[in-house]
Tab-separated table of C-alpha atoms and ligand atoms in Angstrom:
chain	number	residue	atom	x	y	z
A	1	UNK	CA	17.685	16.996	20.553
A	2	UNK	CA	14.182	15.655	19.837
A	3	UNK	CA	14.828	12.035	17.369
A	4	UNK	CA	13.217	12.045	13.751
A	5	UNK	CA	12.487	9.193	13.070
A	6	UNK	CA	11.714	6.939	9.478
A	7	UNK	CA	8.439	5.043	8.736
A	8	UNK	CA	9.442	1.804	6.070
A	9	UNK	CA	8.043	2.290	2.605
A	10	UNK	CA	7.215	-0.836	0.391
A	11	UNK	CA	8.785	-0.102	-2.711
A	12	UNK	CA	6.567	-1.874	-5.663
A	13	UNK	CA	8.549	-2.864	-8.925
A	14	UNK	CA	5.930	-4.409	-11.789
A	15	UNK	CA	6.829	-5.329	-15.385
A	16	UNK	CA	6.256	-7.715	-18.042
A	17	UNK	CA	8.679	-10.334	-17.503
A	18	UNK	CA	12.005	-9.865	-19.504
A	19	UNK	CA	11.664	-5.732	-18.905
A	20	UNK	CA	14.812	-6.146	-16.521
A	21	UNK	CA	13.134	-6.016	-13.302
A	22	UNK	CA	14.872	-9.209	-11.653
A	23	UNK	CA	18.462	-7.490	-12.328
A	24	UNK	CA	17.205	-3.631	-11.046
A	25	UNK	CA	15.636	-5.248	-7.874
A	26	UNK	CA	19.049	-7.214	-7.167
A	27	UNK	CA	21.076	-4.026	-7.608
A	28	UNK	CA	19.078	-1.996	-5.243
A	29	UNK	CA	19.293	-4.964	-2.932
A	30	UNK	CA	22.768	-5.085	-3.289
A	31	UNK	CA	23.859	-1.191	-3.221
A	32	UNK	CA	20.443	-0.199	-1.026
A	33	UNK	CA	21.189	-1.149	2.884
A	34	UNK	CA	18.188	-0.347	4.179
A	35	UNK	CA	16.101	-2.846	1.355
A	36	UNK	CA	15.295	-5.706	1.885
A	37	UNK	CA	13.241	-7.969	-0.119
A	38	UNK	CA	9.924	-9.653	0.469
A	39	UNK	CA	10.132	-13.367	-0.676
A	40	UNK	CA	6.561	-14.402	-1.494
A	41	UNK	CA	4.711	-18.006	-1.483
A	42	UNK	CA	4.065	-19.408	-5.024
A	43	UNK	CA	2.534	-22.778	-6.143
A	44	UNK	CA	4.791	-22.849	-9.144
A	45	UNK	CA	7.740	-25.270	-9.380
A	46	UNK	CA	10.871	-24.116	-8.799
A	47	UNK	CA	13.143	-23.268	-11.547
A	48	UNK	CA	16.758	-24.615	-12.186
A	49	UNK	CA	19.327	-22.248	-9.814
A	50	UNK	CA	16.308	-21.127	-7.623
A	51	UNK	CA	16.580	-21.429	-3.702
A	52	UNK	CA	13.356	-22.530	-1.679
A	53	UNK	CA	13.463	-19.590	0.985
A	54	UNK	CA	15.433	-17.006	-0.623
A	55	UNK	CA	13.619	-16.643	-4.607
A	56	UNK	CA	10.279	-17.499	-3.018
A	57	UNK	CA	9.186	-20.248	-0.607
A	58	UNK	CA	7.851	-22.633	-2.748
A	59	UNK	CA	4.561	-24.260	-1.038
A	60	UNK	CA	1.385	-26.829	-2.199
A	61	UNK	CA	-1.955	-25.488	-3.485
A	62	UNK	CA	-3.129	-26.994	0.004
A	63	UNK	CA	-1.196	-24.970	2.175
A	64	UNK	CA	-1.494	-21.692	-0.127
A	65	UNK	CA	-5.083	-21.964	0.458
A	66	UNK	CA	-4.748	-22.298	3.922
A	67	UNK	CA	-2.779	-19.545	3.920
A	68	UNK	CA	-4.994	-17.424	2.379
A	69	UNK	CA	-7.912	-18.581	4.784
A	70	UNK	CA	-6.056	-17.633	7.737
A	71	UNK	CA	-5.214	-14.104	6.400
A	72	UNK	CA	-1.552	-14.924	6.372
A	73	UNK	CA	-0.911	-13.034	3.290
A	74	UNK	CA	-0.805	-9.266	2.247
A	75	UNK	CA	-1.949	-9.802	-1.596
A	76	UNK	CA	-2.365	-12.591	-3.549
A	77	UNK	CA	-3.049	-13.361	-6.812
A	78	UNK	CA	-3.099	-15.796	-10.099
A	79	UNK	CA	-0.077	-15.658	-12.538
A	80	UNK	CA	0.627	-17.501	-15.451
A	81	UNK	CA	-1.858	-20.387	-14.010
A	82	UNK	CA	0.307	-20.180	-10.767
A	83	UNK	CA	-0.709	-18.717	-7.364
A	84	UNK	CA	1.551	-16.121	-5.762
A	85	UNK	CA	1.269	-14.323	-2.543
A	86	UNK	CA	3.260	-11.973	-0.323
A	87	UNK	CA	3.542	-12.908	3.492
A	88	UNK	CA	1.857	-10.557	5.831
A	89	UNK	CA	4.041	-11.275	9.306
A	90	UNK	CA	7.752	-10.137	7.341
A	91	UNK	CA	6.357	-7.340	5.831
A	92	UNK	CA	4.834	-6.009	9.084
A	93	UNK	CA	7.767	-6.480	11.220
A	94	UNK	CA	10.253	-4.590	8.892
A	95	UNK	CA	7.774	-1.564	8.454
A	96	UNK	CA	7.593	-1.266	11.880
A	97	UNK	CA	11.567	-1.293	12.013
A	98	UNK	CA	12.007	1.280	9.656
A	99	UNK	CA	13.171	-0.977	6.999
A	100	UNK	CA	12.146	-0.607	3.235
A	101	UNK	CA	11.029	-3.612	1.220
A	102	UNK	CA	10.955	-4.198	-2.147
A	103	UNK	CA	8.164	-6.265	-3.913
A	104	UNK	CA	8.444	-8.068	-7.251
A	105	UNK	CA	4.647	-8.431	-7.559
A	106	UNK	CA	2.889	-8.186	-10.581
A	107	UNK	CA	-0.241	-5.318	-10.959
A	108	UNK	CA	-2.806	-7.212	-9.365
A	109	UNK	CA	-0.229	-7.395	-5.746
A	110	UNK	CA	0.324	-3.622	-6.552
A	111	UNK	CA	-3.612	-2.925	-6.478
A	112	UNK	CA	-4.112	-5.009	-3.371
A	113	UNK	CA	-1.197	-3.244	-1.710
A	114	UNK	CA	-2.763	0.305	-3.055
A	115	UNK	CA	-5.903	-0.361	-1.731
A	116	UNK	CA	-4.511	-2.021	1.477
A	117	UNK	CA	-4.173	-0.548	5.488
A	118	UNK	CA	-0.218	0.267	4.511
A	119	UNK	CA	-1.458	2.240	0.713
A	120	UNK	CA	0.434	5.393	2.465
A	121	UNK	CA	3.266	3.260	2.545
A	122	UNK	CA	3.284	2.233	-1.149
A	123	UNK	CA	5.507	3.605	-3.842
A	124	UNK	CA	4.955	1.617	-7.248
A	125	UNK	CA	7.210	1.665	-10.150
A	126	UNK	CA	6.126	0.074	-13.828
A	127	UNK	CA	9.168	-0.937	-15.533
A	128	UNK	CA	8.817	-1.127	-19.887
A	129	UNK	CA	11.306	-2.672	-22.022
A	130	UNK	CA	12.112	-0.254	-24.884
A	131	UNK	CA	9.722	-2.304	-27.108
A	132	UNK	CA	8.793	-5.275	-28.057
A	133	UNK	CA	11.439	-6.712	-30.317
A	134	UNK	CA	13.708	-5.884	-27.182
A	135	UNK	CA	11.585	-7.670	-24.818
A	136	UNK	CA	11.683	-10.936	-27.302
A	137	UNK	CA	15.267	-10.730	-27.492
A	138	UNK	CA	15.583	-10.553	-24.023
A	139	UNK	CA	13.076	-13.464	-22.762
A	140	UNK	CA	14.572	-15.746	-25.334
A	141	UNK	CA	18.376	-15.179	-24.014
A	142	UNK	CA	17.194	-15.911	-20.622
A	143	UNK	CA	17.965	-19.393	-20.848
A	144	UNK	CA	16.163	-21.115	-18.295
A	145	UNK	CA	12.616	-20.985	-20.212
A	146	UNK	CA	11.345	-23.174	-23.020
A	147	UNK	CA	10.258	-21.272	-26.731
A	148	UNK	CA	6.637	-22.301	-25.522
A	149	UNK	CA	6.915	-20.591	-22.115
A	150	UNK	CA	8.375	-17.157	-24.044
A	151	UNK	CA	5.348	-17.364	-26.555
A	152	UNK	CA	2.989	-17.307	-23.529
A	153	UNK	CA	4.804	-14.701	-21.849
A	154	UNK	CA	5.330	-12.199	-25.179
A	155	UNK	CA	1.677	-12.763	-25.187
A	156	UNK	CA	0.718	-11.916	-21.526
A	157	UNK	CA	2.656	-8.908	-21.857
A	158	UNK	CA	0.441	-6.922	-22.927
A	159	UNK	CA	-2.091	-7.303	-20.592
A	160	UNK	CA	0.633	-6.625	-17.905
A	161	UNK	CA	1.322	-3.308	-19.199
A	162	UNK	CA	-2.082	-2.322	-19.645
A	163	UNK	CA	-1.765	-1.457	-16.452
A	164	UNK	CA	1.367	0.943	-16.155
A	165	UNK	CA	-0.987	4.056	-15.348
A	166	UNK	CA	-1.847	2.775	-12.260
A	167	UNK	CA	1.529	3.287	-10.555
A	168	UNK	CA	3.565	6.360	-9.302
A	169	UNK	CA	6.767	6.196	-11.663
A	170	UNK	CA	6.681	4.469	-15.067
A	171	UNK	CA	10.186	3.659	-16.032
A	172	UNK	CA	11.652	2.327	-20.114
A	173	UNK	CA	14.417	-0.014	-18.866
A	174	UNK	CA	16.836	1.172	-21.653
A	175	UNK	CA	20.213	0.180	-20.005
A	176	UNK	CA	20.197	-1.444	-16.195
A	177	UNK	CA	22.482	1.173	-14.333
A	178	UNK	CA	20.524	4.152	-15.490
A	179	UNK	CA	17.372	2.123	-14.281
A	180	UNK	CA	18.837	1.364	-11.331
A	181	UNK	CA	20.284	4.809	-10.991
A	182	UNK	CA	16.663	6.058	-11.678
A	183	UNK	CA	15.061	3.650	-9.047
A	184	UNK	CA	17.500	4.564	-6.334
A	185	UNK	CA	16.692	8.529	-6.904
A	186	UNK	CA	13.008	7.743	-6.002
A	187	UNK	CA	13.543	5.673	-3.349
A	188	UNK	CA	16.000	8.862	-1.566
A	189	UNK	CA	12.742	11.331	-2.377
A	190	UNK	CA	10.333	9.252	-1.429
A	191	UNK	CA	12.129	8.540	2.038
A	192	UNK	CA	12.037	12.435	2.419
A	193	UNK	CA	8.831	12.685	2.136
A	194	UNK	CA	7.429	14.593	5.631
A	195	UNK	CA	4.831	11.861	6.292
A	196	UNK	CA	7.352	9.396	6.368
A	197	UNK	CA	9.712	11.117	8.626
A	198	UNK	CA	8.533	10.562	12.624
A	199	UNK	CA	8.811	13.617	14.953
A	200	UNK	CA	10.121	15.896	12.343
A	201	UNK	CA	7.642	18.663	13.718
A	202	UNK	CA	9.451	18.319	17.483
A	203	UNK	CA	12.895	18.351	15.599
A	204	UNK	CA	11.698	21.261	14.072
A	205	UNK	CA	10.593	23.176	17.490
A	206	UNK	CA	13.587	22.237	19.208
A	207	UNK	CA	16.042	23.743	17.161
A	208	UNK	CA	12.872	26.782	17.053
A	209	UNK	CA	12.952	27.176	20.402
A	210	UNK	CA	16.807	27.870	20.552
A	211	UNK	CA	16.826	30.107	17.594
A	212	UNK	CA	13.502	32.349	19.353
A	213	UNK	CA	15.444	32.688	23.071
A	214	UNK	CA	17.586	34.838	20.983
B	301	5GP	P1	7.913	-15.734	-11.953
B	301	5GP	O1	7.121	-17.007	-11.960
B	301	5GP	O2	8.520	-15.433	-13.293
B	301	5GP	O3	8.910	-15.694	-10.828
B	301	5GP	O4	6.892	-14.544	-11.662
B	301	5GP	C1	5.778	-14.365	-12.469
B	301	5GP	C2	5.067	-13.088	-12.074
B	301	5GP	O5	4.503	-13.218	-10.761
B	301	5GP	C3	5.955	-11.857	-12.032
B	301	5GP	O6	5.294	-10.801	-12.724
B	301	5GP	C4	6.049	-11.520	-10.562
B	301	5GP	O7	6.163	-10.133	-10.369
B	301	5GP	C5	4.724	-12.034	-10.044
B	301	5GP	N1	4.779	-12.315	-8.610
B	301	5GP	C6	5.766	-12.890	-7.902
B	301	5GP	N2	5.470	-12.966	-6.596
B	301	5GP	C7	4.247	-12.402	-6.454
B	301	5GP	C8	3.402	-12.147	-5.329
B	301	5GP	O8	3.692	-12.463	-4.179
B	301	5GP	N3	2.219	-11.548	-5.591
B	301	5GP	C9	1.833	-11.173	-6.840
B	301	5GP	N4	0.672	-10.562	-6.982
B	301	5GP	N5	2.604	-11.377	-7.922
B	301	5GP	C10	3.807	-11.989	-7.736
């Protein structure tokens, strides 16, 4: 029987940060076996309970640009003063295995990755809080960052999701297992998609050819 077959997608998640979209991508990862995650380069320093390697690899400004000279990275981009970018070499090698990755990359990584060689591959999702009293509420409980740093990010917000009409799915993060729930139903279509699914059409004329000799 002829083999199908299942081309990786990249699965793009972009929010505002404190929409919930650090707790949805560790579900998937967690209850999604074929995910795994893309851990990208940043310049920023690393926050208390972060892992060098596993939340991102945490490099110089030096060796980010060099980096970025030797076309070592998929998208990059500017955040928050910080520079972020997503490693080209992991990402290629899991596509080509069939894997899925997931990207926490904000809408400037999404474009890139739109407009990139793998944009058939791309499936974006915006994630919204339910507003913007929720959002507060939600930065501020996250511990880890000072009042100042949640004023600057209530007020970057907004230019964050003045871009949710650029993606495929749009997504109000009202409770985190419907979200995840939600998240996980358009990663199973979107792996059915035809285009995805290698040698389908000789699957399809094998079990033809049976069926027509009667
Ligand atoms: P944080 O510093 O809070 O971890 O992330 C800040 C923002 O940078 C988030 O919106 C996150 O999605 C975005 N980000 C993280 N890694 C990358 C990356 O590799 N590329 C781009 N374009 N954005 C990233």
């Amino acid at each position: 029987m002829a083999d199908v077959r299942r081309r990786g997608l990249l699965l793009v998640l972009s929010s505002p940060s404190g929409a919930g979209k650090t707790s949805i991508s560790r579900r998937l990862l967690a209850e999604e076996s074929n995910l795994t995650m893309s851990v990208s380069v940043t310049t920023r320093p690393m926050r208390p309970g972060e892992k060098d390697g596993a939340d991102y690899h945490f490099i110089d400004g030096g060796r980010f640009s060099a980096m970025v000279a030797a076309g070592e990275l998929l998208e990059h981009a500017t955040v928050f003063d910080n520079s972020y970018g997503t490693p080209r070499a992991p990402v290629e090698s899991a596509l080509a295995g069939g894997a899925d990755i997931l990207f926490d990359i904000d809408w400037q990584g999404a474009r890139q990755l739109r407009d990139s060689a793998l944009q058939n591959d791309v499936v974006s999702v915006f994630i919204l809080p339910p507003s913007a009293q929720e959002l507060h509420r939600r930065l501020v409980s996250r511990a880890s960052d000072p009042e100042e740093v949640v004023r600057n990010r209530m007020a970057k917000a907004s230019g964050e999701m003045e871009h949710w009409d650029a993606y495929d799915y749009v997504l109000v993060n009202h409770e985190l297992d419907a979200s995840v729930a939600a998240v996980r139903a358009i990663l199973t279509a979107e792996r059915l998609r035809k285009d995805r699914q290698i040698g389908m059409g000789r699957f399809v004329d094998a079990i033809r050819a049976v069926l027509d000799r009667g």
